[in-house]
GROMACS .gro file of C-alpha atoms in nm:
model
  334
    1UNK     CA    1  12.752   8.110  11.132
    2UNK     CA    2  13.033   8.061  11.321
    3UNK     CA    3  13.178   8.276  11.545
    4UNK     CA    4  13.440   8.380  11.295
    5UNK     CA    5  13.246   8.351  10.986
    6UNK     CA    6  12.992   8.639  11.201
    7UNK     CA    7  13.361   8.886  11.316
    8UNK     CA    8  13.410   8.874  10.957
    9UNK     CA    9  13.056   8.956  10.793
   10UNK     CA   10  13.055   9.232  11.117
   11UNK     CA   11  13.338   9.412  11.024
   12UNK     CA   12  13.276   9.412  10.680
   13UNK     CA   13  12.933   9.586  10.748
   14UNK     CA   14  13.112   9.789  10.975
   15UNK     CA   15  13.357   9.954  10.751
   16UNK     CA   16  13.040  10.019  10.490
   17UNK     CA   17  12.863  10.208  10.717
   18UNK     CA   18  12.979  10.572  10.834
   19UNK     CA   19  12.649  10.672  11.065
   20UNK     CA   20  12.603  10.467  11.404
   21UNK     CA   21  12.257  10.699  11.444
   22UNK     CA   22  11.960  10.487  11.475
   23UNK     CA   23  11.655  10.728  11.340
   24UNK     CA   24  11.630  10.926  11.074
   25UNK     CA   25  11.973  10.995  10.894
   26UNK     CA   26  12.056  11.404  10.854
   27UNK     CA   27  12.262  11.417  10.491
   28UNK     CA   28  12.264  11.719  10.273
   29UNK     CA   29  12.080  11.678   9.971
   30UNK     CA   30  12.012  11.988   9.841
   31UNK     CA   31  12.297  11.976   9.581
   32UNK     CA   32  12.146  11.695   9.427
   33UNK     CA   33  12.084  11.815   9.069
   34UNK     CA   34  11.963  11.549   8.781
   35UNK     CA   35  12.206  11.510   8.535
   36UNK     CA   36  11.963  11.543   8.226
   37UNK     CA   37  11.909  11.828   7.967
   38UNK     CA   38  11.553  11.751   7.912
   39UNK     CA   39  11.359  12.074   8.037
   40UNK     CA   40  11.046  11.899   8.084
   41UNK     CA   41  11.183  11.662   8.353
   42UNK     CA   42  11.313  11.941   8.518
   43UNK     CA   43  11.012  12.153   8.483
   44UNK     CA   44  10.748  11.895   8.558
   45UNK     CA   45  10.674  11.846   8.944
   46UNK     CA   46  10.480  11.541   8.893
   47UNK     CA   47  10.768  11.373   8.649
   48UNK     CA   48  11.086  11.420   8.858
   49UNK     CA   49  10.943  11.365   9.152
   50UNK     CA   50  10.804  10.988   9.050
   51UNK     CA   51  11.148  10.981   8.886
   52UNK     CA   52  11.342  11.074   9.267
   53UNK     CA   53  11.088  10.830   9.461
   54UNK     CA   54  11.236  10.495   9.189
   55UNK     CA   55  11.565  10.632   9.291
   56UNK     CA   56  11.492  10.595   9.656
   57UNK     CA   57  11.290  10.286   9.632
   58UNK     CA   58  11.587  10.113   9.458
   59UNK     CA   59  11.862  10.253   9.684
   60UNK     CA   60  11.999  10.401   9.432
   61UNK     CA   61  12.041  10.736   9.607
   62UNK     CA   62  12.191  10.572   9.906
   63UNK     CA   63  12.115  10.780  10.260
   64UNK     CA   64  11.873  11.052  10.217
   65UNK     CA   65  11.756  11.289  10.420
   66UNK     CA   66  11.436  11.478  10.331
   67UNK     CA   67  11.198  11.488  10.081
   68UNK     CA   68  11.253  11.725   9.825
   69UNK     CA   69  11.055  12.038   9.877
   70UNK     CA   70  10.915  12.044   9.540
   71UNK     CA   71  10.770  11.640   9.580
   72UNK     CA   72  10.619  11.749   9.921
   73UNK     CA   73  10.226  11.751   9.780
   74UNK     CA   74  10.330  11.388   9.544
   75UNK     CA   75  10.461  11.221   9.856
   76UNK     CA   76  10.121  11.378  10.037
   77UNK     CA   77   9.859  11.220   9.749
   78UNK     CA   78  10.136  10.910   9.702
   79UNK     CA   79  10.120  10.737  10.076
   80UNK     CA   80   9.750  10.918  10.083
   81UNK     CA   81   9.624  10.742   9.810
   82UNK     CA   82   9.544  10.488   9.635
   83UNK     CA   83   9.900  10.380   9.463
   84UNK     CA   84  10.084  10.374   9.761
   85UNK     CA   85   9.820  10.082   9.900
   86UNK     CA   86   9.834   9.896   9.539
   87UNK     CA   87  10.244   9.913   9.524
   88UNK     CA   88  10.179   9.727   9.894
   89UNK     CA   89   9.963   9.467   9.785
   90UNK     CA   90  10.164   9.396   9.466
   91UNK     CA   91  10.457   9.325   9.733
   92UNK     CA   92  10.259   9.175   9.945
   93UNK     CA   93  10.155   8.915   9.624
   94UNK     CA   94  10.521   8.862   9.510
   95UNK     CA   95  10.602   8.756   9.922
   96UNK     CA   96  10.362   8.528   9.850
   97UNK     CA   97  10.413   8.353   9.525
   98UNK     CA   98  10.710   8.311   9.675
   99UNK     CA   99  10.661   8.104   9.979
  100UNK     CA  100  10.425   7.865   9.774
  101UNK     CA  101  10.716   7.770   9.577
  102UNK     CA  102  10.915   7.625   9.924
  103UNK     CA  103  10.812   7.329  10.085
  104UNK     CA  104  10.783   7.447  10.398
  105UNK     CA  105  10.885   7.194  10.744
  106UNK     CA  106  10.625   7.025  10.909
  107UNK     CA  107  10.853   7.110  11.196
  108UNK     CA  108  10.770   7.495  11.210
  109UNK     CA  109  11.139   7.561  11.116
  110UNK     CA  110  11.064   7.804  10.814
  111UNK     CA  111  11.066   8.158  10.910
  112UNK     CA  112  10.929   8.438  10.795
  113UNK     CA  113  11.099   8.807  10.941
  114UNK     CA  114  10.902   9.129  10.939
  115UNK     CA  115  10.995   9.487  11.061
  116UNK     CA  116  10.689   9.649  11.207
  117UNK     CA  117  10.651  10.007  11.120
  118UNK     CA  118  10.560  10.083  10.789
  119UNK     CA  119  10.582   9.722  10.724
  120UNK     CA  120  10.316   9.532  10.933
  121UNK     CA  121  10.158   9.902  11.121
  122UNK     CA  122  10.091  10.215  10.936
  123UNK     CA  123  10.179  10.524  11.084
  124UNK     CA  124  10.032  10.758  10.858
  125UNK     CA  125   9.861  10.954  11.070
  126UNK     CA  126  10.114  11.051  11.263
  127UNK     CA  127  10.288  11.156  10.969
  128UNK     CA  128   9.953  11.337  10.796
  129UNK     CA  129   9.986  11.531  11.128
  130UNK     CA  130  10.343  11.630  11.058
  131UNK     CA  131  10.475  11.726  10.717
  132UNK     CA  132  10.483  11.303  10.569
  133UNK     CA  133  10.862  11.383  10.648
  134UNK     CA  134  10.899  11.692  10.465
  135UNK     CA  135  11.273  11.865  10.625
  136UNK     CA  136  11.241  12.248  10.430
  137UNK     CA  137  11.504  12.441  10.340
  138UNK     CA  138  11.380  12.691  10.538
  139UNK     CA  139  11.446  12.463  10.826
  140UNK     CA  140  11.799  12.386  10.713
  141UNK     CA  141  11.807  12.814  10.676
  142UNK     CA  142  11.657  12.848  11.051
  143UNK     CA  143  11.907  12.598  11.201
  144UNK     CA  144  12.197  12.744  11.006
  145UNK     CA  145  12.120  13.083  11.162
  146UNK     CA  146  12.090  12.943  11.496
  147UNK     CA  147  12.456  12.740  11.443
  148UNK     CA  148  12.618  13.018  11.274
  149UNK     CA  149  12.468  13.283  11.515
  150UNK     CA  150  12.452  13.516  11.238
  151UNK     CA  151  12.250  13.847  11.385
  152UNK     CA  152  11.944  13.882  11.393
  153UNK     CA  153  11.914  14.194  11.347
  154UNK     CA  154  12.043  14.146  10.973
  155UNK     CA  155  11.742  14.054  10.725
  156UNK     CA  156  11.830  13.728  10.587
  157UNK     CA  157  11.533  13.660  10.330
  158UNK     CA  158  11.480  13.333  10.173
  159UNK     CA  159  11.254  13.353   9.820
  160UNK     CA  160  10.892  13.201   9.786
  161UNK     CA  161  10.927  13.004   9.503
  162UNK     CA  162  11.113  12.694   9.574
  163UNK     CA  163  10.848  12.596   9.847
  164UNK     CA  164  10.543  12.387   9.749
  165UNK     CA  165  10.205  12.595   9.720
  166UNK     CA  166  10.072  12.412  10.027
  167UNK     CA  167  10.345  12.551  10.273
  168UNK     CA  168  10.372  12.923  10.075
  169UNK     CA  169   9.988  12.931  10.165
  170UNK     CA  170  10.041  12.813  10.528
  171UNK     CA  171  10.329  13.105  10.571
  172UNK     CA  172  10.132  13.368  10.421
  173UNK     CA  173   9.815  13.325  10.529
  174UNK     CA  174   9.840  13.058  10.903
  175UNK     CA  175  10.106  13.397  11.016
  176UNK     CA  176   9.964  13.672  10.847
  177UNK     CA  177  10.264  13.748  10.696
  178UNK     CA  178  10.227  13.972  10.388
  179UNK     CA  179  10.481  13.906  10.191
  180UNK     CA  180  10.632  14.159   9.890
  181UNK     CA  181  10.503  14.032   9.599
  182UNK     CA  182  10.252  13.823   9.743
  183UNK     CA  183  10.039  13.820   9.399
  184UNK     CA  184  10.315  13.592   9.202
  185UNK     CA  185  10.431  13.383   9.524
  186UNK     CA  186  10.773  13.521   9.407
  187UNK     CA  187  10.789  13.656   9.773
  188UNK     CA  188  11.059  13.772  10.030
  189UNK     CA  189  11.066  13.641  10.381
  190UNK     CA  190  11.266  13.822  10.662
  191UNK     CA  191  11.459  13.536  10.798
  192UNK     CA  192  11.434  13.724  11.155
  193UNK     CA  193  11.062  13.609  11.197
  194UNK     CA  194  11.130  13.259  11.036
  195UNK     CA  195  11.356  13.214  11.261
  196UNK     CA  196  11.167  13.422  11.574
  197UNK     CA  197  10.890  13.165  11.493
  198UNK     CA  198  11.089  12.848  11.515
  199UNK     CA  199  11.252  13.004  11.840
  200UNK     CA  200  10.885  13.021  11.956
  201UNK     CA  201  10.813  12.679  11.888
  202UNK     CA  202  10.565  12.778  11.598
  203UNK     CA  203  10.592  12.522  11.287
  204UNK     CA  204  10.677  12.803  11.088
  205UNK     CA  205  10.596  12.544  10.747
  206UNK     CA  206  10.327  12.333  10.939
  207UNK     CA  207  10.635  12.051  10.910
  208UNK     CA  208  10.893  11.977  11.082
  209UNK     CA  209  11.176  11.725  11.132
  210UNK     CA  210  11.141  11.390  11.277
  211UNK     CA  211  11.067  11.463  11.637
  212UNK     CA  212  11.166  11.138  11.827
  213UNK     CA  213  10.965  11.216  12.172
  214UNK     CA  214  10.667  11.316  11.962
  215UNK     CA  215  10.666  11.022  11.769
  216UNK     CA  216  10.753  10.753  12.079
  217UNK     CA  217  10.376  10.970  12.212
  218UNK     CA  218  10.232  10.820  11.873
  219UNK     CA  219  10.401  10.493  11.980
  220UNK     CA  220  10.243  10.558  12.313
  221UNK     CA  221   9.873  10.557  12.191
  222UNK     CA  222   9.905  10.190  12.060
  223UNK     CA  223   9.620  10.259  11.790
  224UNK     CA  224   9.878  10.247  11.445
  225UNK     CA  225   9.606  10.122  11.205
  226UNK     CA  226   9.757   9.755  10.987
  227UNK     CA  227   9.887   9.797  10.681
  228UNK     CA  228   9.642   9.609  10.504
  229UNK     CA  229   9.800   9.398  10.220
  230UNK     CA  230  10.023   9.293  10.523
  231UNK     CA  231   9.810   9.184  10.765
  232UNK     CA  232   9.640   8.964  10.508
  233UNK     CA  233  10.000   8.834  10.371
  234UNK     CA  234  10.098   8.761  10.722
  235UNK     CA  235   9.790   8.564  10.756
  236UNK     CA  236   9.829   8.360  10.475
  237UNK     CA  237  10.185   8.268  10.588
  238UNK     CA  238   9.998   8.143  10.908
  239UNK     CA  239   9.794   7.916  10.710
  240UNK     CA  240  10.092   7.785  10.524
  241UNK     CA  241  10.262   7.646  10.914
  242UNK     CA  242  10.525   7.959  10.830
  243UNK     CA  243  10.682   8.089  11.173
  244UNK     CA  244  10.635   8.455  11.239
  245UNK     CA  245  10.937   8.667  11.396
  246UNK     CA  246  10.916   9.056  11.473
  247UNK     CA  247  11.236   9.237  11.431
  248UNK     CA  248  11.219   9.587  11.483
  249UNK     CA  249  11.397   9.923  11.563
  250UNK     CA  250  11.161  10.054  11.893
  251UNK     CA  251  11.314  10.006  12.276
  252UNK     CA  252  11.249   9.751  12.453
  253UNK     CA  253  11.069   9.977  12.610
  254UNK     CA  254  10.772   9.990  12.433
  255UNK     CA  255  10.777   9.654  12.454
  256UNK     CA  256  10.391   9.630  12.568
  257UNK     CA  257  10.242   9.912  12.358
  258UNK     CA  258  10.437   9.778  12.032
  259UNK     CA  259  10.192   9.442  12.156
  260UNK     CA  260   9.884   9.608  12.251
  261UNK     CA  261   9.910   9.820  11.914
  262UNK     CA  262   9.994   9.480  11.694
  263UNK     CA  263   9.652   9.322  11.890
  264UNK     CA  264   9.473   9.611  11.772
  265UNK     CA  265   9.577   9.568  11.426
  266UNK     CA  266   9.528   9.221  11.345
  267UNK     CA  267   9.794   9.042  11.423
  268UNK     CA  268   9.874   8.707  11.659
  269UNK     CA  269  10.057   8.473  11.712
  270UNK     CA  270  10.434   8.500  11.606
  271UNK     CA  271  10.692   8.326  11.745
  272UNK     CA  272  10.897   8.609  11.891
  273UNK     CA  273  10.901   8.986  11.904
  274UNK     CA  274  11.268   9.156  11.901
  275UNK     CA  275  11.313   9.483  12.046
  276UNK     CA  276  11.617   9.694  12.090
  277UNK     CA  277  11.763   9.664  12.415
  278UNK     CA  278  12.063   9.857  12.561
  279UNK     CA  279  12.358   9.645  12.440
  280UNK     CA  280  12.163   9.764  12.059
  281UNK     CA  281  12.169  10.114  12.124
  282UNK     CA  282  12.359  10.317  11.918
  283UNK     CA  283  12.380  10.007  11.711
  284UNK     CA  284  12.332  10.101  11.277
  285UNK     CA  285  11.993   9.905  11.194
  286UNK     CA  286  12.145   9.724  10.944
  287UNK     CA  287  12.389   9.561  11.205
  288UNK     CA  288  12.108   9.530  11.498
  289UNK     CA  289  11.902   9.391  11.277
  290UNK     CA  290  12.181   9.107  11.142
  291UNK     CA  291  12.240   9.051  11.442
  292UNK     CA  292  11.892   8.912  11.532
  293UNK     CA  293  11.891   8.754  11.236
  294UNK     CA  294  12.169   8.512  11.285
  295UNK     CA  295  11.979   8.479  11.630
  296UNK     CA  296  11.705   8.337  11.485
  297UNK     CA  297  11.908   8.095  11.264
  298UNK     CA  298  12.133   7.959  11.493
  299UNK     CA  299  11.869   7.781  11.656
  300UNK     CA  300  11.791   7.604  11.330
  301UNK     CA  301  11.577   7.785  11.187
  302UNK     CA  302  11.604   7.908  10.769
  303UNK     CA  303  11.498   8.256  10.707
  304UNK     CA  304  11.320   8.197  10.383
  305UNK     CA  305  11.216   8.568  10.341
  306UNK     CA  306  11.178   8.897  10.510
  307UNK     CA  307  10.999   9.222  10.480
  308UNK     CA  308  11.083   9.581  10.559
  309UNK     CA  309  11.041   9.930  10.440
  310UNK     CA  310  11.389   9.963  10.488
  311UNK     CA  311  11.721   9.885  10.280
  312UNK     CA  312  11.809   9.783  10.640
  313UNK     CA  313  11.574   9.570  10.761
  314UNK     CA  314  11.726   9.372  10.452
  315UNK     CA  315  12.076   9.378  10.405
  316UNK     CA  316  12.374   9.271  10.607
  317UNK     CA  317  12.393   8.927  10.659
  318UNK     CA  318  12.194   8.614  10.777
  319UNK     CA  319  11.983   8.803  10.530
  320UNK     CA  320  11.678   8.594  10.417
  321UNK     CA  321  11.659   8.355  10.094
  322UNK     CA  322  11.415   8.615   9.988
  323UNK     CA  323  11.372   8.994  10.075
  324UNK     CA  324  11.093   9.232   9.968
  325UNK     CA  325  11.122   9.622   9.985
  326UNK     CA  326  10.791   9.793  10.080
  327UNK     CA  327  10.724  10.136   9.931
  328UNK     CA  328  10.854  10.417  10.195
  329UNK     CA  329  10.941  10.730  10.065
  330UNK     CA  330  10.879  10.940  10.410
  331UNK     CA  331  11.248  10.860  10.546
  332UNK     CA  332  11.568  10.667  10.518
  333UNK     CA  333  11.710  10.444  10.807
  334UNK     CA  334  12.083  10.385  10.781
   0.00000   0.00000   0.00000
């Protein structure tokens, strides 16, 4: 891509985005209600949450900030169960079927680009401990009280019935709060109780907003396991003679622990590992990853395929001939 083409592509991409956050997008979703008149769809959590996951995986939902409260148990069961592994395995199978149609160059100029988190490595042990990405509406309310500086002597209340059962149990049992009408789960919680707990650092619902500090502490452990389907596909690519590049949103200072974790999980012999440097700060993931792919192409490689759990891993410019989206209903990155 020549300089003029690059500037046009970058300008076009910049005009189609509105945030420069490199982490999880925080946009309100509570007013997104299904238009269906089917009462069963509205009432059946499993049916609704399956459709919600379809919408976010296909990118129909666009930018989203949080898992709906009613889908917490669904997402937990999905990512910790066989369905997630099966979906990932099917994507890996489709990826392998595609690359087998390519006449791979003996000169090593056919490339595949992998994201790392939730693509090669699984951070499920971390997210299991931190609520699987759920941003509860109660936490939103606590933050609202803080931002608006509402007087805490007033009993701003919220109902328990919109919360998933696991969250209700935690709130009532773990914090020993006897809610009104507790027998039918339609109790009322004084928001002052929740807010004071929030100030004291108590996880009111045993869930939390994404915290980059605690996540980075997890990264430093270098213990994330491989996503099994991706590890198998990675090794198949090596057998076929495809050159592998790793492109992650992690920061440059995390290079050593990232390499350590990749080797621990069974990965080896990649061509290059790209991490965010100082010049990449505040760039949208879509822009940052597009620029790195263009650098690969400028070195004479043909990017035959790309794998990632986020659409921002795959879209933009200098895209692969085929892109493969792995499942991730826990968070969204622009």
